Amino acid sequence: MAASTTLLDVQTTPWGLEYSIHECPRRHRDDVAALFPGTPLDGMLVIPTCQQAQMDLVQMGQKVEDEKDRLLERFVEFAKVVCERLAAAGHWADYIDPCSGLPMVHRGTNAVYGEVEALVTLLGYKTQNAGCCKIILHPKWGSSVYPASMFAKAPLEARADNCYKWWPHNQQHSSQGTEEAARPGWPGAGMSAFEEVGVAPELIRAVEELGWTLPTPIQAECVPLILGGGDIMAAAETGSGKTGAFALPVLQIVHEAIRTRQRSRQNAPAGGGNGGADAPPACVLNAEDRDSVVAISPDGLRCQARSEQAWGGVRGTVGAFGGRVYYEATVSDEGLCRVGWSTQAASLDLGTDRHSFGFGGTGKKSHNRSFDSYGEPYGLNDTVGCLLDCQGGSIAFTKNGQQLGPAFQLPQYLQGQALYPAICLKNAELAVNFGATPFKHGPPPGFVGLASVPRSATASWQDTPSSSGADRKPLAIILEPARDLAEQTHNNFTAFRKFLTDPALRNELFVGGTNPQAQVRALQEGLDIVVGTPGRVMDFIETGKLPCDQVKFFVLDEADRLLDTGNQELIMKMFRRFPQAGAGVSRLQVLLFSATLHSPEVRALADKICQNPIIIDLKGKDAVPETVDHVLVRCDPQEDRSWLQSNPEVFTDNIHALDRTGQPNLDTRENWSEAVKRLKQRYLQRIIDAFQMDQCLIFCRTNFDCDNLEKFLNSLGGGAGGFRGKRETGKENPYSCCVLAGARSMDERRAALEAFKEGDVRFLICTDVAARGIDIQGLPYVINMTLPDRSEDYIHRVGRVGRADTMGLAISLVSSVPEKVWYCTVKGIKPWLAPDAKNTRTNEQGGHTIWYDEPQLLQDVEKRLTRPIPALAADLSLPSEIAARVAGTQAGSGGAAQYGQQRGGGVSKDVMERVQAVRPAVQELARLEHQAQTSFFQLKRKWAAVA
Ligand SMILES: Nc1ncnc2c1ncn2[C@@H]1O[C@H](COP(=O)(O)OP(=O)(O)OP(=O)(O)O)[C@@H](O)[C@H]1O
């Protein structure tokens, strides 16, 4: 057996190459040193690979030579890419030309690498003497094997993570078989940076159409980890591409899953295996219901796990709940294994819970972690028959045709439930026969092969019945804190999935304020991805319309905001409905995204719903991009008396309706509070004029404030009335505006956002409902009419500008006097419509108001930004330090023309950095390609090492 330290057990790429990673064994050090003279061997990793040949490569003849050439080419393509990735990451790497045994990158030695000896030492493979040389015998493929090796010096701790980055395709979620191998993108096709993180070509095509050339840093980090099956908590600055970071891998995995199901349906014989209408679907080992260490052969009838440390399990695609059923498992390579039956609710570790029953090679039966002696041990070449008697409620086994007697009586809670063939292995291999071909020993009288059980007595993992009758049930649920954000994310999914075909994916928006009929219909027709707000999604789940028994992804976007809005209980309730028993590649993956993930509440939630989440914190606490400039305008009604003017009319919030206000010299809090409300609207108008604003998002505290500001801006525009669509030619009115606030209907909000994005209206007045996630490309300005009462909301509000490396300016109006504002603690009442002596009292006095202290809120924001926010000059020009930085733009604009434009002349800093980082690797790739091509012609030596 293997005598070296194995860092990664044998894995299989989707196109069938096996590889593993090892420390350089002591007995090989001299040979390796001779191969790479001058290269220190500290940290040297050896990466042997094997490909299965169609022919026995010991044979002679042109056909064998042709096949060797084909396998050689495939290896070289693979090795080149891996070495290039390692080099790009700053690591030393090389690979051996299997023809000559010579290194391909670091040349200048005549020493030849012995592949055969290496595989014996590293993996314990056996050899055979073929006369002139020793040849390797692969445990599955015998001498139909083509071995070749790579070497690398990469830090060990980078292995688990970087493996996915180096490797051309993460293999956990890939399906087995030839279709995958034929897929364009790898190996062979030109590499792009999205390919490097594992994104499928169809998705790359879609994002390229959107003008995305390289992944953003958060995408580069998250995509491979999600594709690799991990839970993640990710924080990065606003506008950094978080939506793509989860949407792309979720779409890819969901599509792979659905394609696998479709294929397995297509593979099922028409009308069933035996031609009868009631014949069951064909049963194979389920590539989607397995641990990642288990590899399955393309025909789905053989499984292998090469880990010496971990057990790996897999189930069949068909289970039985009626009749007397039989299947056979034959040990085709020695190791540890258990075979038996389990429900879908069982863990893949057979026999360790109440839902599964196993029989192990050591002669023990296992159920619910209890291992008892049964039958006798079995091993290499033995065939175990697994018997399930659904009528009698019992399970038994045979060994090479000999019955071993009853093993288990099915407990009451499992009667009538479908039990699936289940296998669990450690460093072993098994072949299974469900009865589609003749059995080795055959079932005892009264039992039939699983393939012959009528469909009416079987369940299939892909067609669990649903109340809606849909044959496609949601695999991903994405929650957003606001309807508009959900709609935006839903639209992103639609755009990204454009080229994912055969089958096309289906996604639907589930938000309140919309007609549920569309959602009901989508579910009836079959749905893959749900994007929505918690309330509406939960409504559908609770009424049984939205089945969640196949959910693979639970994504909480803006997770901190979801919790703020009181959804914690609801999220937990929803989470508990998702399949929890899934293991391996079918385990539920939980992804938490936000610009701010630091609250204890988010951490506590993650502890409950994530499994060992990987935390990707690209920015830390202050997640505002450098592309945002922050300025303030101090509003002091005692100094600036323009609030006394009656024209143009301003509209305030009625909070001082009963107070004496509007007095120039009355020194009461109420008078100054009302004055500052009026003054802020005057300032708003001046700012709009000074910056000649074409497009700006204006944040207010409440829905009522939005209504009032809308009235004010509309009155400035000549009293044209509210914006009602393109016909109004909103752009001709310098103050044209519309509102995006919670109190408006979904249709109104949608139309407002659309009009603003299209540039049909200049100002979008909104509450914090638009603070998160809303993506308006190239937005130059945000104005805060009042500061939000929590500094992290400031981060999200200003994050609407400065996105995707575009410059943006955030202007905050800050009162120098206390301002009384509505703060309604009772839902549903609207005291501002009828202010009275009672409801205008403060919260402490039993009313619905508070005194807002903006200077204090400003301090909180500045603390969060770790710098003071400078004020605009008296003429509202930019402060000198900001003006100097954006200098060089149009004269007279004070630099303001820069806002809304890409920083650095259109090429983003991230893009430049990544281009610089990959440049040497691309040059090296070209050089290697040239070397590899010429080596095919020059080198004639055989692949096998001479004995
Ligand atoms: N790889 C990329 N290349 C170019 N543009 C990109 C890329 N990824 C995302 N974008 C663009 O960047 C903008 C911001 O993306 P996105 O809305 O996903 O950001 P976010 O991080 O979710 O922001 P927020 O925290 O505000 O929700 C969008 O306009 C999007 O189209």
PDB file of N, CA and C in Angstrom, residues 54-86:
ATOM      1  N   GLN A  54      -8.351   2.678 -24.060  1.00  0.00           N
ATOM      2  CA  GLN A  54      -9.340   1.733 -24.588  1.00  0.00           C
ATOM      3  C   GLN A  54      -8.692   0.382 -24.885  1.00  0.00           C
ATOM      4  N   MET A  55      -7.379   0.439 -25.190  1.00  0.00           N
ATOM      5  CA  MET A  55      -6.670  -0.813 -25.518  1.00  0.00           C
ATOM      6  C   MET A  55      -5.683  -1.156 -24.420  1.00  0.00           C
ATOM      7  N   ASP A  56      -5.242  -2.380 -24.448  1.00  0.00           N
ATOM      8  CA  ASP A  56      -4.196  -2.794 -23.537  1.00  0.00           C
ATOM      9  C   ASP A  56      -2.887  -2.220 -24.086  1.00  0.00           C
ATOM     10  N   LEU A  57      -2.261  -1.325 -23.362  1.00  0.00           N
ATOM     11  CA  LEU A  57      -1.121  -0.609 -23.923  1.00  0.00           C
ATOM     12  C   LEU A  57       0.159  -1.444 -23.950  1.00  0.00           C
ATOM     13  N   VAL A  58       0.095  -2.651 -23.410  1.00  0.00           N
ATOM     14  CA  VAL A  58       1.268  -3.528 -23.513  1.00  0.00           C
ATOM     15  C   VAL A  58       1.365  -4.094 -24.938  1.00  0.00           C
ATOM     16  N   GLN A  59       0.228  -4.126 -25.601  1.00  0.00           N
ATOM     17  CA  GLN A  59       0.216  -4.675 -26.967  1.00  0.00           C
ATOM     18  C   GLN A  59       0.993  -3.765 -27.922  1.00  0.00           C
ATOM     19  N   MET A  60       1.342  -4.334 -29.087  1.00  0.00           N
ATOM     20  CA  MET A  60       2.089  -3.561 -30.086  1.00  0.00           C
ATOM     21  C   MET A  60       1.117  -3.188 -31.220  1.00  0.00           C
ATOM     22  N   GLY A  61       1.552  -2.287 -32.085  1.00  0.00           N
ATOM     23  CA  GLY A  61       0.756  -2.003 -33.285  1.00  0.00           C
ATOM     24  C   GLY A  61       0.412  -0.527 -33.399  1.00  0.00           C
ATOM     25  N   GLN A  62       0.012  -0.133 -34.613  1.00  0.00           N
ATOM     26  CA  GLN A  62      -0.250   1.275 -34.896  1.00  0.00           C
ATOM     27  C   GLN A  62      -1.402   1.822 -34.064  1.00  0.00           C
ATOM     28  N   LYS A  63      -2.448   0.981 -33.873  1.00  0.00           N
ATOM     29  CA  LYS A  63      -3.611   1.460 -33.140  1.00  0.00           C
ATOM     30  C   LYS A  63      -3.239   1.810 -31.708  1.00  0.00           C
ATOM     31  N   VAL A  64      -2.387   0.972 -31.118  1.00  0.00           N
ATOM     32  CA  VAL A  64      -1.951   1.233 -29.746  1.00  0.00           C
ATOM     33  C   VAL A  64      -1.129   2.520 -29.707  1.00  0.00           C
ATOM     34  N   GLU A  65      -0.252   2.690 -30.711  1.00  0.00           N
ATOM     35  CA  GLU A  65       0.569   3.905 -30.759  1.00  0.00           C
ATOM     36  C   GLU A  65      -0.319   5.145 -30.904  1.00  0.00           C
ATOM     37  N   ASP A  66      -1.364   5.028 -31.749  1.00  0.00           N
ATOM     38  CA  ASP A  66      -2.271   6.170 -31.939  1.00  0.00           C
ATOM     39  C   ASP A  66      -2.973   6.532 -30.641  1.00  0.00           C
ATOM     40  N   GLU A  67      -3.364   5.480 -29.925  1.00  0.00           N
ATOM     41  CA  GLU A  67      -4.064   5.769 -28.671  1.00  0.00           C
ATOM     42  C   GLU A  67      -3.130   6.432 -27.663  1.00  0.00           C
ATOM     43  N   LYS A  68      -1.879   5.966 -27.634  1.00  0.00           N
ATOM     44  CA  LYS A  68      -0.921   6.593 -26.705  1.00  0.00           C
ATOM     45  C   LYS A  68      -0.750   8.077 -27.049  1.00  0.00           C
ATOM     46  N   ASP A  69      -0.689   8.355 -28.361  1.00  0.00           N
ATOM     47  CA  ASP A  69      -0.536   9.758 -28.774  1.00  0.00           C
ATOM     48  C   ASP A  69      -1.718  10.602 -28.303  1.00  0.00           C
ATOM     49  N   ARG A  70      -2.922  10.025 -28.430  1.00  0.00           N
ATOM     50  CA  ARG A  70      -4.122  10.766 -28.025  1.00  0.00           C
ATOM     51  C   ARG A  70      -4.102  11.043 -26.523  1.00  0.00           C
ATOM     52  N   LEU A  71      -3.718  10.015 -25.754  1.00  0.00           N
ATOM     53  CA  LEU A  71      -3.683  10.180 -24.294  1.00  0.00           C
ATOM     54  C   LEU A  71      -2.577  11.154 -23.887  1.00  0.00           C
ATOM     55  N   LEU A  72      -1.465  11.088 -24.619  1.00  0.00           N
ATOM     56  CA  LEU A  72      -0.360  12.008 -24.349  1.00  0.00           C
ATOM     57  C   LEU A  72      -0.825  13.453 -24.543  1.00  0.00           C
ATOM     58  N   GLU A  73      -1.511  13.684 -25.648  1.00  0.00           N
ATOM     59  CA  GLU A  73      -1.974  15.040 -25.943  1.00  0.00           C
ATOM     60  C   GLU A  73      -2.905  15.551 -24.841  1.00  0.00           C
ATOM     61  N   ARG A  74      -3.806  14.670 -24.414  1.00  0.00           N
ATOM     62  CA  ARG A  74      -4.760  15.104 -23.382  1.00  0.00           C
ATOM     63  C   ARG A  74      -4.034  15.452 -22.093  1.00  0.00           C
ATOM     64  N   PHE A  75      -3.041  14.629 -21.741  1.00  0.00           N
ATOM     65  CA  PHE A  75      -2.312  14.909 -20.510  1.00  0.00           C
ATOM     66  C   PHE A  75      -1.574  16.241 -20.622  1.00  0.00           C
ATOM     67  N   VAL A  76      -0.905  16.432 -21.773  1.00  0.00           N
ATOM     68  CA  VAL A  76      -0.106  17.660 -21.927  1.00  0.00           C
ATOM     69  C   VAL A  76      -1.003  18.892 -21.839  1.00  0.00           C
ATOM     70  N   GLU A  77      -2.164  18.808 -22.454  1.00  0.00           N
ATOM     71  CA  GLU A  77      -3.085  19.944 -22.375  1.00  0.00           C
ATOM     72  C   GLU A  77      -3.456  20.243 -20.921  1.00  0.00           C
ATOM     73  N   PHE A  78      -3.756  19.167 -20.217  1.00  0.00           N
ATOM     74  CA  PHE A  78      -4.154  19.304 -18.812  1.00  0.00           C
ATOM     75  C   PHE A  78      -3.008  19.885 -17.980  1.00  0.00           C
ATOM     76  N   ALA A  79      -1.835  19.268 -18.126  1.00  0.00           N
ATOM     77  CA  ALA A  79      -0.693  19.642 -17.289  1.00  0.00           C
ATOM     78  C   ALA A  79      -0.267  21.080 -17.555  1.00  0.00           C
ATOM     79  N   LYS A  80      -0.352  21.475 -18.817  1.00  0.00           N
ATOM     80  CA  LYS A  80       0.049  22.846 -19.158  1.00  0.00           C
ATOM     81  C   LYS A  80      -0.818  23.851 -18.405  1.00  0.00           C
ATOM     82  N   VAL A  81      -2.106  23.595 -18.424  1.00  0.00           N
ATOM     83  CA  VAL A  81      -3.031  24.527 -17.775  1.00  0.00           C
ATOM     84  C   VAL A  81      -2.770  24.578 -16.274  1.00  0.00           C
ATOM     85  N   VAL A  82      -2.600  23.401 -15.672  1.00  0.00           N
ATOM     86  CA  VAL A  82      -2.383  23.373 -14.224  1.00  0.00           C
ATOM     87  C   VAL A  82      -1.088  24.102 -13.877  1.00  0.00           C
ATOM     88  N   CYS A  83      -0.018  23.829 -14.630  1.00  0.00           N
ATOM     89  CA  CYS A  83       1.267  24.471 -14.332  1.00  0.00           C
ATOM     90  C   CYS A  83       1.167  25.978 -14.523  1.00  0.00           C
ATOM     91  N   GLU A  84       0.427  26.377 -15.534  1.00  0.00           N
ATOM     92  CA  GLU A  84       0.288  27.806 -15.785  1.00  0.00           C
ATOM     93  C   GLU A  84      -0.452  28.489 -14.628  1.00  0.00           C
ATOM     94  N   ARG A  85      -1.478  27.799 -14.107  1.00  0.00           N
ATOM     95  CA  ARG A  85      -2.219  28.383 -12.983  1.00  0.00           C
ATOM     96  C   ARG A  85      -1.348  28.509 -11.760  1.00  0.00           C
ATOM     97  N   LEU A  86      -0.560  27.471 -11.536  1.00  0.00           N
ATOM     98  CA  LEU A  86       0.317  27.519 -10.372  1.00  0.00           C
ATOM     99  C   LEU A  86       1.338  28.628 -10.543  1.00  0.00           C
TER     100      LEU A  86
END
